[in-house]
CSV table of C-alpha atoms and ligand atoms in Angstrom, one decimal:
chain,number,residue,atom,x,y,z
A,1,UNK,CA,0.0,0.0,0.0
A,2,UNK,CA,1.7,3.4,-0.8
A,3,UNK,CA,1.6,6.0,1.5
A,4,UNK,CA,-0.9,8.0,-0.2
A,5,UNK,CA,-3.5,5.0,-0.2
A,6,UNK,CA,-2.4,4.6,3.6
A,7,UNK,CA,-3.3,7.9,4.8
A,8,UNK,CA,-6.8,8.2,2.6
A,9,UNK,CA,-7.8,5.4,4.1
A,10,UNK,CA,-6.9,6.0,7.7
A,11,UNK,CA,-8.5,9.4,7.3
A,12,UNK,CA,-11.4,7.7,5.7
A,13,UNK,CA,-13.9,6.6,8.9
A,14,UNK,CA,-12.8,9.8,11.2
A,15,UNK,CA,-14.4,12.9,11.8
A,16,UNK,CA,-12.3,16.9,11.9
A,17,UNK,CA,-11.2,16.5,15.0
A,18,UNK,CA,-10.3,12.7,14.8
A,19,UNK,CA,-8.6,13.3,11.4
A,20,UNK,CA,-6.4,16.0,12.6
A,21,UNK,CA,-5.6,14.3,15.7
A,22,UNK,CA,-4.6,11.5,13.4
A,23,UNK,CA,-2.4,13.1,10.7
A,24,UNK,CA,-0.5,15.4,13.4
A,25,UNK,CA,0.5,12.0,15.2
A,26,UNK,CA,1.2,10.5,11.9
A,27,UNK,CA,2.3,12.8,9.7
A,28,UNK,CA,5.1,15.3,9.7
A,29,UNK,CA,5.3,19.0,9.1
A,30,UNK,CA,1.3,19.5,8.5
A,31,UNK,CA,0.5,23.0,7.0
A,32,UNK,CA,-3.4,24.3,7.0
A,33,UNK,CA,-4.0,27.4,4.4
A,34,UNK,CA,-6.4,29.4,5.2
A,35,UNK,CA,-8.8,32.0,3.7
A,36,UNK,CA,-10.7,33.0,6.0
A,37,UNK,CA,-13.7,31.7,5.0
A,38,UNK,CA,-16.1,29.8,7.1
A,39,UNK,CA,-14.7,26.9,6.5
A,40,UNK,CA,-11.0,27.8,7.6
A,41,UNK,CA,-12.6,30.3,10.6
A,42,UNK,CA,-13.6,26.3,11.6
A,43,UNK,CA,-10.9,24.6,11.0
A,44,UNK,CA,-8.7,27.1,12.6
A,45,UNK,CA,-10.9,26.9,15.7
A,46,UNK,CA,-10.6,23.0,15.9
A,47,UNK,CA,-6.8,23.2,15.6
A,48,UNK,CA,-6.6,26.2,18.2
A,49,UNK,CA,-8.6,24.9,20.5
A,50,UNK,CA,-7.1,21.2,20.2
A,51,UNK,CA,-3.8,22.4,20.7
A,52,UNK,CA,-2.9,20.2,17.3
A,53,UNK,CA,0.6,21.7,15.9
A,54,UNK,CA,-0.1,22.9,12.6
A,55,UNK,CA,1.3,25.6,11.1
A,56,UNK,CA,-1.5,28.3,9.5
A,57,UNK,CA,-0.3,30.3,6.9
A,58,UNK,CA,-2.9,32.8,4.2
A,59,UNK,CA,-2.0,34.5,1.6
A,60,UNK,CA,-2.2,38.5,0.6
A,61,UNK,CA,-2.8,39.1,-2.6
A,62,UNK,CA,-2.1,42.5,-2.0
A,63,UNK,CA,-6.4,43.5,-3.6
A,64,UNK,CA,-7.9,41.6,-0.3
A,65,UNK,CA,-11.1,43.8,1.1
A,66,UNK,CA,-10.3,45.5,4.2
A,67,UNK,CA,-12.9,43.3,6.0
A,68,UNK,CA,-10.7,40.3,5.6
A,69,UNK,CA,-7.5,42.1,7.0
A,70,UNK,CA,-9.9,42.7,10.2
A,71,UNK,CA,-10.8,39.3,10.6
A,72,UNK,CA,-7.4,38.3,10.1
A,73,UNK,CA,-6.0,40.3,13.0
A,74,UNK,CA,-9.5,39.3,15.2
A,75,UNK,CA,-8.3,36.0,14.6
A,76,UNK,CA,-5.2,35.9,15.8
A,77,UNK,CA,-6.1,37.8,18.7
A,78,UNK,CA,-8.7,35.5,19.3
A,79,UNK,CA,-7.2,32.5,19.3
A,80,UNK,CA,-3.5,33.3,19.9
A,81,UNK,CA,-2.2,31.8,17.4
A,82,UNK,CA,0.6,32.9,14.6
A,83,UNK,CA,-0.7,32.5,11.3
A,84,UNK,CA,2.0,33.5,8.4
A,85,UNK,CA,1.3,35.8,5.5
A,86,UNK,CA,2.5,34.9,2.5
A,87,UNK,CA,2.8,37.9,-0.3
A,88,UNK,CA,2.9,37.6,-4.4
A,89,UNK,CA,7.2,38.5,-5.5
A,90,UNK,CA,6.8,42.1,-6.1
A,91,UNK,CA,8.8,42.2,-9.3
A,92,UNK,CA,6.3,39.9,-11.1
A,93,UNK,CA,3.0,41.9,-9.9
A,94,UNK,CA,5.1,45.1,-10.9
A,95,UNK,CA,6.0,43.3,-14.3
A,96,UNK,CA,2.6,42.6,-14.5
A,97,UNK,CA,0.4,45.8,-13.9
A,98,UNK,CA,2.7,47.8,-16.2
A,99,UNK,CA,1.7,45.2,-18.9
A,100,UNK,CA,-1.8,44.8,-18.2
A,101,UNK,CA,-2.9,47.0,-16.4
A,102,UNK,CA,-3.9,47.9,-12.3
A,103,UNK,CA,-7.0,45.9,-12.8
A,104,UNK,CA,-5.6,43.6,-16.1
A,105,UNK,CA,-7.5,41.2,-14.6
A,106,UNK,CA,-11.3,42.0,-16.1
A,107,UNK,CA,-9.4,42.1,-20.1
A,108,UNK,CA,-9.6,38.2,-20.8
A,109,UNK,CA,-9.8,34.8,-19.1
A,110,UNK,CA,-6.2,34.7,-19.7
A,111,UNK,CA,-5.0,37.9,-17.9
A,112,UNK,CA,-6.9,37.1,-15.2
A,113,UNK,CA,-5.2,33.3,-14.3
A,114,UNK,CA,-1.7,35.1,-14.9
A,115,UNK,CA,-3.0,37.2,-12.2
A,116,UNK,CA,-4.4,34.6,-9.6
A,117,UNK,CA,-1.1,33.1,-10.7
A,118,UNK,CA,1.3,35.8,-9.6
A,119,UNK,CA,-0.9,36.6,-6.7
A,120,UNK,CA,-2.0,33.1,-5.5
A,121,UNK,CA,-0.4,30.0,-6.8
A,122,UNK,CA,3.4,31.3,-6.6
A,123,UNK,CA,3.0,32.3,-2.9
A,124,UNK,CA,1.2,29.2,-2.2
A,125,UNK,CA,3.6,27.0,-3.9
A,126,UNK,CA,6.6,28.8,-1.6
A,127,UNK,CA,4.4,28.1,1.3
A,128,UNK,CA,4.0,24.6,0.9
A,129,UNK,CA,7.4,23.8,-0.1
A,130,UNK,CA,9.1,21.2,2.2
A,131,UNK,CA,5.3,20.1,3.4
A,132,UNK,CA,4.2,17.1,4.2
A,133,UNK,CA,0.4,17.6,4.2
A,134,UNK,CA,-1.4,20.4,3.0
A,135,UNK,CA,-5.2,21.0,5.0
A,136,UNK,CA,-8.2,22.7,3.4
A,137,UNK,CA,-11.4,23.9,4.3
A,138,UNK,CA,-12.8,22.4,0.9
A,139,UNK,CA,-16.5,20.8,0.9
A,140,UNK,CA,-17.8,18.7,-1.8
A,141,UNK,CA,-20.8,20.4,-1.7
A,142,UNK,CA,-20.0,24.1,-2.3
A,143,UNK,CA,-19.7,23.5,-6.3
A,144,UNK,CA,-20.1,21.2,-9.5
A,145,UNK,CA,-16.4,21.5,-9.6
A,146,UNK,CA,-15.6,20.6,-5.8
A,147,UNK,CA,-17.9,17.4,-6.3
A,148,UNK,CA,-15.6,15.6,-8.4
A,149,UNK,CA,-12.9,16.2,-6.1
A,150,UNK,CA,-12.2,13.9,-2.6
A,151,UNK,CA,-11.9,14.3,1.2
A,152,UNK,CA,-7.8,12.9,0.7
A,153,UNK,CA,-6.2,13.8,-2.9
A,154,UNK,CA,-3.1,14.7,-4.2
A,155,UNK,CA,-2.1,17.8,-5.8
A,156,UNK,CA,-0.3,17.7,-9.2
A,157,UNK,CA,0.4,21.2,-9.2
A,158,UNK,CA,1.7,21.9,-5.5
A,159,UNK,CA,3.1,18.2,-5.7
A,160,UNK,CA,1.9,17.6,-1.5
A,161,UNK,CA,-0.8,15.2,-0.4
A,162,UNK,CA,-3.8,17.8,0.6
A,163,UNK,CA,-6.6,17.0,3.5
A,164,UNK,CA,-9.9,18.1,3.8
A,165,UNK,CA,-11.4,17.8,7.4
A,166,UNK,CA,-14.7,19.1,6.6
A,167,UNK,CA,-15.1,17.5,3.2
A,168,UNK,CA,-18.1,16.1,4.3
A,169,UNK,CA,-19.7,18.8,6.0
A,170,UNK,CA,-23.3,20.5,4.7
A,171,UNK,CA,-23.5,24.5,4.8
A,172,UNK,CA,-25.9,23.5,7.9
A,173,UNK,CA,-22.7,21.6,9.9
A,174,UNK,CA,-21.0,24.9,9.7
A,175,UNK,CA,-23.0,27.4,10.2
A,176,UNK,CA,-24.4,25.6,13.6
A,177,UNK,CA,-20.7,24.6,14.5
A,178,UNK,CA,-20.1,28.6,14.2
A,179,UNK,CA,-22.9,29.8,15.9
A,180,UNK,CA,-22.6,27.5,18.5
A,181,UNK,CA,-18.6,28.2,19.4
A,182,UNK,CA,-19.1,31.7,18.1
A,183,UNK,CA,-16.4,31.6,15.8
A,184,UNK,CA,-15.6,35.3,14.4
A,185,UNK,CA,-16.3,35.5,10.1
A,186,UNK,CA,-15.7,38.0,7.6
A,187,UNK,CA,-18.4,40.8,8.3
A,188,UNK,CA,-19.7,40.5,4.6
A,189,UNK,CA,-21.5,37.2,4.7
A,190,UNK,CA,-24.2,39.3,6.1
A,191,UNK,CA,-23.9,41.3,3.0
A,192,UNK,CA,-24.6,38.3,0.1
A,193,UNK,CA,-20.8,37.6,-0.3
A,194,UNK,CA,-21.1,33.8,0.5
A,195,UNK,CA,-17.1,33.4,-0.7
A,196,UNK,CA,-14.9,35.9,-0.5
A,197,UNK,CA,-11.5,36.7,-2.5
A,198,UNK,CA,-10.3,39.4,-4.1
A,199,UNK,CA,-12.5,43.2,-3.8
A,200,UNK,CA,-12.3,43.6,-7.2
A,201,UNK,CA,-13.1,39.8,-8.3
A,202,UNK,CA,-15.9,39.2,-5.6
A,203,UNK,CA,-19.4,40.8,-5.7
A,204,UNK,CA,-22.6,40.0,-3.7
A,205,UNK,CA,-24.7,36.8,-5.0
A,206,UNK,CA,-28.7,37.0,-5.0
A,207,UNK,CA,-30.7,34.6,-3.1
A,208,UNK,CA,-30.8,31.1,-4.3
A,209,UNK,CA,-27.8,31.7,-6.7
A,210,UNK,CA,-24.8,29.4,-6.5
A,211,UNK,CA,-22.5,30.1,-3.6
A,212,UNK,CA,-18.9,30.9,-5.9
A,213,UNK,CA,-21.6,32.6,-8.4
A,214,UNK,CA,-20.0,36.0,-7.1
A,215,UNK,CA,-16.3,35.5,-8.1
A,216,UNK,CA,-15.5,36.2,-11.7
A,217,UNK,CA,-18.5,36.7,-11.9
A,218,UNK,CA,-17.9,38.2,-15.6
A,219,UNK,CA,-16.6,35.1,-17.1
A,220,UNK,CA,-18.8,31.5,-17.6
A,221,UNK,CA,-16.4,29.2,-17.1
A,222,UNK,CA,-15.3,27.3,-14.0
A,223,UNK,CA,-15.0,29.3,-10.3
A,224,UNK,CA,-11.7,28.6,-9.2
A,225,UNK,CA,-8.2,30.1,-9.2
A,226,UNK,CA,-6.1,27.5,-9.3
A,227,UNK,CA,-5.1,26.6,-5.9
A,228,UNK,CA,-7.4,23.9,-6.1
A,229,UNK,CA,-7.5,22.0,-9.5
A,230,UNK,CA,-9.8,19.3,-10.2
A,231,UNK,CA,-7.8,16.7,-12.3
A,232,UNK,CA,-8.4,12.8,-12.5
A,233,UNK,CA,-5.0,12.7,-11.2
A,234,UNK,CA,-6.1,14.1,-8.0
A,235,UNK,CA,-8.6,11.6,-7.1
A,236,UNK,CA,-6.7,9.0,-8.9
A,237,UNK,CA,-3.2,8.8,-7.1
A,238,UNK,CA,-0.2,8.2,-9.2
A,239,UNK,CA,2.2,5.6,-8.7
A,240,UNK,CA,5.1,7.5,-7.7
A,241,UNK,CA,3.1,8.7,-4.7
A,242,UNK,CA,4.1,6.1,-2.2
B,1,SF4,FE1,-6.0,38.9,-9.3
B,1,SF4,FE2,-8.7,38.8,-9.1
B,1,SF4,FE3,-7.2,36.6,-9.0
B,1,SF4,FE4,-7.2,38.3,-6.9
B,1,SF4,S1,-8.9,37.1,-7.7
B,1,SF4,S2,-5.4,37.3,-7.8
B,1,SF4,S3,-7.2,40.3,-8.1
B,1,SF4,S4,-7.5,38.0,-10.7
């Protein structure tokens, strides 16, 4: 059994708290990224309050609404725990803006992945260098996309095993698990923003609509950035994993 195939299936039958119990007694140098979103306000509430070492890290894009900064600072002080900002290399956003543009972004598909690129996947690729298991607040339910991924995958792109404590959760679970431990989130839930990135790449969704429905919102295609790619190779493990 490779390694891959030994954690999925240990993870398998546990709940959060059992899981993450489970891979920081098993597993070495766990990292959880968080958002800030519900989700992660969770998660970073189970591994606060557990005690469980894991290292939190987020990412500034640099175009983050002011909102977010305030719950990241609540959170800390909250919870008292570091959580490390990771920030895009300034000579590729400066590279980048003088070629396309302050907000490049809203000019083609195209200009705006080099974006979420620069601003996202490079910084996330140095924080998770040298990990040995990536956590996310990723539920299977929040999108047609997320469906198709799986509570334990592996991640091509970031080349690390990634976990998903809440995989299973409905939007029920969390909001009662927040309410309940009265768990600080973003302020602008209450304003329609369901999932929050970027100010100028998130707007408020109507009732009913689909929760990511408010990020890029101008283009059809799929809702994601590309911190969390949906390839058969992610629910299919490759042999070289073990
Ligand atoms: Fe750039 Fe928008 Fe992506 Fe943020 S969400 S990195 S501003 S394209």
């Amino acid at each position: 059994m490779s390694k891959f195939e030994h954690v999925s299936a240990s993870l398998s039958g546990l709940d959060a708290v059992e899981g993450l119990k489970w891979v920081v007694q098993n597993l070495d140098r766990v990292k959880f990224a968080t958002s800030l979103g519900t989700e992660d306000q969770v998660l970073t509430h189970l591994i606060a309050t557990n005690k469980f070492p894991v290292q939190l890290f987020t990412l500034d894009t640099g175009r983050l609404f002011q909102e977010t900064y305030e719950l990241l600072e609540l959170t800390q002080s909250k919870y008292q725990i570091p959580i490390d900002i990771y920030f895009p290399d300034n000579l590729e956003v400066e590279q980048y803006v003088k070629s396309n543009g302050i907000n490049g972004f809203y000019h083609s598909v195209e200009n705006r992945k080099s974006c979420c690129g620069i601003r996202k996947v490079n910084p996330l690729k140095r924080a998770l260098a040298n990990t040995g298991l990536w956590i996310t607040g990723l539920r299977k339910s929040q999108s047609v996309n997320r469906q198709l991924m799986q509570k334990v995958a592996w991640s091509e792109e970031m080349n690390v095993m990634k976990y998903n404590p809440l995989f299973e959760w409905t939007d029920e679970d969390i909001k009662d698990f927040i309410d309940k431990h009265n768990i600080p989130v973003n302020t602008l839930h209450r304003k329609g923003f369901p999932s929050i990135g970027c100010a100028p790449c998130t707007r408020a969704v109507a009732l009913g609509e689909d929760e990511r429905a408010g990020r890029w919102w101008w283009e059809g295609s799929s809702k994601e950035c590309g911190l969390h790619e949906t390839k058969v190779s992610q629910i299919v493990p490759q042999p070289s994993q073990s």
